[in-house]
mmCIF file of C-alpha atoms and ligand atoms in Angstrom:
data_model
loop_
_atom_site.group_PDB
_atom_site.id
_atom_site.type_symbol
_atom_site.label_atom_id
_atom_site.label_comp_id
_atom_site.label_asym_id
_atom_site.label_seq_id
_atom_site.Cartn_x
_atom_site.Cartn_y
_atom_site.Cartn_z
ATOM 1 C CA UNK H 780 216.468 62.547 94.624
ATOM 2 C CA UNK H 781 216.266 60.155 97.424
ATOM 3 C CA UNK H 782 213.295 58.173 99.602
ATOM 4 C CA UNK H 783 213.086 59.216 103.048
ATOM 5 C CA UNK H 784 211.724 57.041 105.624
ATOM 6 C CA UNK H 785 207.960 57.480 106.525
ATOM 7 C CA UNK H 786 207.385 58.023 110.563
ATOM 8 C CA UNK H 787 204.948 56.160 111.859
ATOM 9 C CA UNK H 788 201.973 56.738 114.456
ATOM 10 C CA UNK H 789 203.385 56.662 117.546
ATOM 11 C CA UNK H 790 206.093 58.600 116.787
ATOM 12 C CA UNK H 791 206.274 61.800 118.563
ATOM 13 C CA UNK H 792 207.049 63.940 115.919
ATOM 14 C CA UNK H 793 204.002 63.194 114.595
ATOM 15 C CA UNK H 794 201.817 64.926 117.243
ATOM 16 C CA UNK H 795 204.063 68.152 117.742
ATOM 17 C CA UNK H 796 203.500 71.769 116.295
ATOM 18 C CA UNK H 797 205.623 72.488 112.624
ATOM 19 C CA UNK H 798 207.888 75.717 112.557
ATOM 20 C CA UNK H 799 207.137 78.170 109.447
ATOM 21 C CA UNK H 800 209.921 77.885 106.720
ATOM 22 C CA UNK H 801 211.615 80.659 106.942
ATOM 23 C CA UNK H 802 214.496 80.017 104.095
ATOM 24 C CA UNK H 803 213.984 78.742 100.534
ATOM 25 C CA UNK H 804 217.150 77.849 99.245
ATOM 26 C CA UNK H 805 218.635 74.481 97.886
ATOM 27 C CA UNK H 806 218.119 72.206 100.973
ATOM 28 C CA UNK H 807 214.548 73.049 100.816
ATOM 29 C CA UNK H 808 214.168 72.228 97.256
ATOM 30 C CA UNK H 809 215.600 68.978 97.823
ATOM 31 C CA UNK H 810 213.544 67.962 100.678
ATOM 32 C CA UNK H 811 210.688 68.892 98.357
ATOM 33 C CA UNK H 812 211.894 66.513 95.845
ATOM 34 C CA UNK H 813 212.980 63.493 97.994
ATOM 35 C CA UNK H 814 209.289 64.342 99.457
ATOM 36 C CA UNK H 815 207.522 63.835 96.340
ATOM 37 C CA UNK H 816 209.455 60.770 95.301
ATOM 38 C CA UNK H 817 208.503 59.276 98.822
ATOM 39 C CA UNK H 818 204.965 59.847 98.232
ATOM 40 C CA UNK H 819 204.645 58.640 94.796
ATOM 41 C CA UNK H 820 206.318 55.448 95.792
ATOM 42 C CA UNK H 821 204.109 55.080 98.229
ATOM 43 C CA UNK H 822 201.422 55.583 96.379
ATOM 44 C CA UNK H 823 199.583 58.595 98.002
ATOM 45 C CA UNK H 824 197.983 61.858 97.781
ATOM 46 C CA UNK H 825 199.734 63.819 99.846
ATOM 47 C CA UNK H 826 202.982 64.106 102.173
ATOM 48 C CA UNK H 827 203.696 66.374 104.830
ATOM 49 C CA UNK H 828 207.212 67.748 106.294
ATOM 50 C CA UNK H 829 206.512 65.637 109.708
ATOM 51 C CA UNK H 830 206.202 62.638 108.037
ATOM 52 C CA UNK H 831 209.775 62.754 107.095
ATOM 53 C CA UNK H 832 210.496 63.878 110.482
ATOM 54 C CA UNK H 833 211.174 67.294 109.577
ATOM 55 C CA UNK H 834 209.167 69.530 112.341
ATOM 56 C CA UNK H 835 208.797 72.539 109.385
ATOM 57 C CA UNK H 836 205.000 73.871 107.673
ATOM 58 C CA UNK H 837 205.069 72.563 104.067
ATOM 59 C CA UNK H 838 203.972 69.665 102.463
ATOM 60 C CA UNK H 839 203.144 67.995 98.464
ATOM 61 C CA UNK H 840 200.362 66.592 97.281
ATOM 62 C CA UNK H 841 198.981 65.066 94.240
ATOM 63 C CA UNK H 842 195.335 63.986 93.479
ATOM 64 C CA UNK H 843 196.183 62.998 90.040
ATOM 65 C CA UNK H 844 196.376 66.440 89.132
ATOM 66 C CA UNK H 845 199.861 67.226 89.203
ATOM 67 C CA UNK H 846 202.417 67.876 91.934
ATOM 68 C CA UNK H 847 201.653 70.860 94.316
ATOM 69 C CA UNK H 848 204.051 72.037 96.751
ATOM 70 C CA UNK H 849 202.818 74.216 99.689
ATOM 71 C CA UNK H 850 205.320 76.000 102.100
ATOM 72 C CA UNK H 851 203.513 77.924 105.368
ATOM 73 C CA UNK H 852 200.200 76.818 104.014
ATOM 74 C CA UNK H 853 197.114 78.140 105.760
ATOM 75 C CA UNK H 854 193.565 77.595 104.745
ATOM 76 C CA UNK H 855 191.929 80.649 104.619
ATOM 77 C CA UNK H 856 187.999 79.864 103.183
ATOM 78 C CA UNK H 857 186.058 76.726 103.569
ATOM 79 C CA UNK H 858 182.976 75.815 101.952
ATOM 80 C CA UNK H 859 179.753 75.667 104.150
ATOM 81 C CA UNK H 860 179.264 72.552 101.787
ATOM 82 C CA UNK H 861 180.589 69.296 103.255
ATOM 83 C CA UNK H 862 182.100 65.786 102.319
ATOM 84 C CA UNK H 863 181.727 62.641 104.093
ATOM 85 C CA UNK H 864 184.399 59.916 103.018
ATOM 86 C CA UNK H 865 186.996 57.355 103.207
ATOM 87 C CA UNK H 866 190.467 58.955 104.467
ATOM 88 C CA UNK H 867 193.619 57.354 104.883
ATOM 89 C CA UNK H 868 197.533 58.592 105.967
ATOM 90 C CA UNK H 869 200.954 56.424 104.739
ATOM 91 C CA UNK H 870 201.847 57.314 108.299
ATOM 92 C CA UNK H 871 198.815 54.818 109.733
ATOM 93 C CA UNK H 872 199.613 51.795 107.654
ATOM 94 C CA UNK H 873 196.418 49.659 106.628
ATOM 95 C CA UNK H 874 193.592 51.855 108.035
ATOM 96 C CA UNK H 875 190.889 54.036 106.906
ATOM 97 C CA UNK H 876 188.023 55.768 108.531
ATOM 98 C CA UNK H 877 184.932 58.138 107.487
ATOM 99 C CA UNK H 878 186.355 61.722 108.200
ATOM 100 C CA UNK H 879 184.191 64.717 107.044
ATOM 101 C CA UNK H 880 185.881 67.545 105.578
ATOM 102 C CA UNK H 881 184.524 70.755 103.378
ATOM 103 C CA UNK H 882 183.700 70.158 99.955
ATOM 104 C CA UNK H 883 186.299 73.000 98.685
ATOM 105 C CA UNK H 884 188.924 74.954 100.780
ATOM 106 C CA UNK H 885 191.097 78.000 99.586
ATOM 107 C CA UNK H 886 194.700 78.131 100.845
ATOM 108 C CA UNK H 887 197.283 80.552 100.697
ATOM 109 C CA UNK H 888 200.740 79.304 100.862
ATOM 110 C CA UNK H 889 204.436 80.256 99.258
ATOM 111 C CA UNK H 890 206.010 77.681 96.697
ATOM 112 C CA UNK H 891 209.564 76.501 96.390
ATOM 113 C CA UNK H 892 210.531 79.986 95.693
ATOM 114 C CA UNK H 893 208.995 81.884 98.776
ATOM 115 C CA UNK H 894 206.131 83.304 96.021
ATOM 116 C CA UNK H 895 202.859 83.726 97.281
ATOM 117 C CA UNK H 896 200.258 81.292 95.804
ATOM 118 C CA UNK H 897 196.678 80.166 96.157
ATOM 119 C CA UNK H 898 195.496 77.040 95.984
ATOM 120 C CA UNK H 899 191.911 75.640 95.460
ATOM 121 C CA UNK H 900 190.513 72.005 95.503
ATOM 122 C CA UNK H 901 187.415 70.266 95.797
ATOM 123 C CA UNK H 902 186.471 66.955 96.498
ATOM 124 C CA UNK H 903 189.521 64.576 97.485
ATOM 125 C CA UNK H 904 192.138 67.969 96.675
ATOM 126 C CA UNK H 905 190.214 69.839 99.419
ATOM 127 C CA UNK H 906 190.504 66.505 102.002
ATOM 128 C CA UNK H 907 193.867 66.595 100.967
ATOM 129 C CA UNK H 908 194.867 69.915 101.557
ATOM 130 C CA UNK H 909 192.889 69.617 104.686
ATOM 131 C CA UNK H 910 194.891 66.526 106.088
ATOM 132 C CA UNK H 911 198.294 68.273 104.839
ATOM 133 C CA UNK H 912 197.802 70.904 106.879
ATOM 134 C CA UNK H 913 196.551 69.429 109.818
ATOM 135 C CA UNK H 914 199.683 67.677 109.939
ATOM 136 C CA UNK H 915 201.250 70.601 110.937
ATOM 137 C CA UNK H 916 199.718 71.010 113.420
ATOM 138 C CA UNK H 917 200.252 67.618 115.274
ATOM 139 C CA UNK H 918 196.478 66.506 113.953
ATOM 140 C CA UNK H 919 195.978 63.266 112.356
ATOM 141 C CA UNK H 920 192.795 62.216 110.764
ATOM 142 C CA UNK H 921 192.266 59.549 113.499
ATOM 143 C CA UNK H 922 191.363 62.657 115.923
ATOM 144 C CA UNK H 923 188.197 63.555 113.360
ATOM 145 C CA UNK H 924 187.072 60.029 112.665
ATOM 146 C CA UNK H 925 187.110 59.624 116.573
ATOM 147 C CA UNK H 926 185.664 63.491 117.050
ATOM 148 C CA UNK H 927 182.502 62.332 114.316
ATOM 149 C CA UNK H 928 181.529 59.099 115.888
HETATM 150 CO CO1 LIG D 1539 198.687 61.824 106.637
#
């Protein structure tokens, strides 16, 4: 396994629309692993393909619960129930804002394997699938903190 750089704000490929993973062979399993490595050294929650400047949908996370690995995730229930909190991103060095997020999201996704899974969290696992995935997108909590105020 290896570190990868983190990108930083400002960096384009930060703001730019991920491609679904369409292969699951080696490559991906070692991105995956140089991902998680990155993150734990780090010391975060959660790391998405973008952040390593890879433009592809699938990210890790880890609340303390264990690694997850998400490929193509997509969020497909959210609770009605909210949470108002702290959030933070390794690619926005020394900030953190209020962001409110659901309480508990659902998401379908494949793992390293290209199996279908589903993955449930509540409390900081649902902000951090939430934030995972909006990286995918381009979105970066900074656009909800400013959105809430
Ligand atoms: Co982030």
């Amino acid at each position: 396994m290896a570190k990868r750089n983190i990108v930083k704000i400002g960096d384009d490929v930060l703001r730019k629309i991920c491609r679904t993973q369409l292969t699951f062979d080696e490559k991906l399993h070692q991105t995956l692993d140089d991902m998680a490595e990155t993150m734990y050294e780090a010391e975060g929650v959660g790391l998405a393909a973008p952040q390593i400047g890879m433009l592809r949908r699938y990210c890790v996370i880890d609340v303390g619960d264990g690694l997850i690995e998400l490929i193509n995730p997509v969020i497909i229930e959210k609770s009605e129930e909210i949470q108002v909190g702290n959030e933070g991103c390794l690619s926005i060095p020394d900030r953190y804002e209020v962001v409110t997020r659901p309480m508990k999201v659902t998401v379908r996704a494949q793992n390293r394997y290209g199996e279908n899974i589903i993955v449930t969290g509540e409390e900081l696992k649902a902000r951090a699938l939430c934030h995972e995935i909006d990286h995918l997108d381009g979105v970066l909590y900074i656009d909800h903190a400013k959105r809430s105020k």
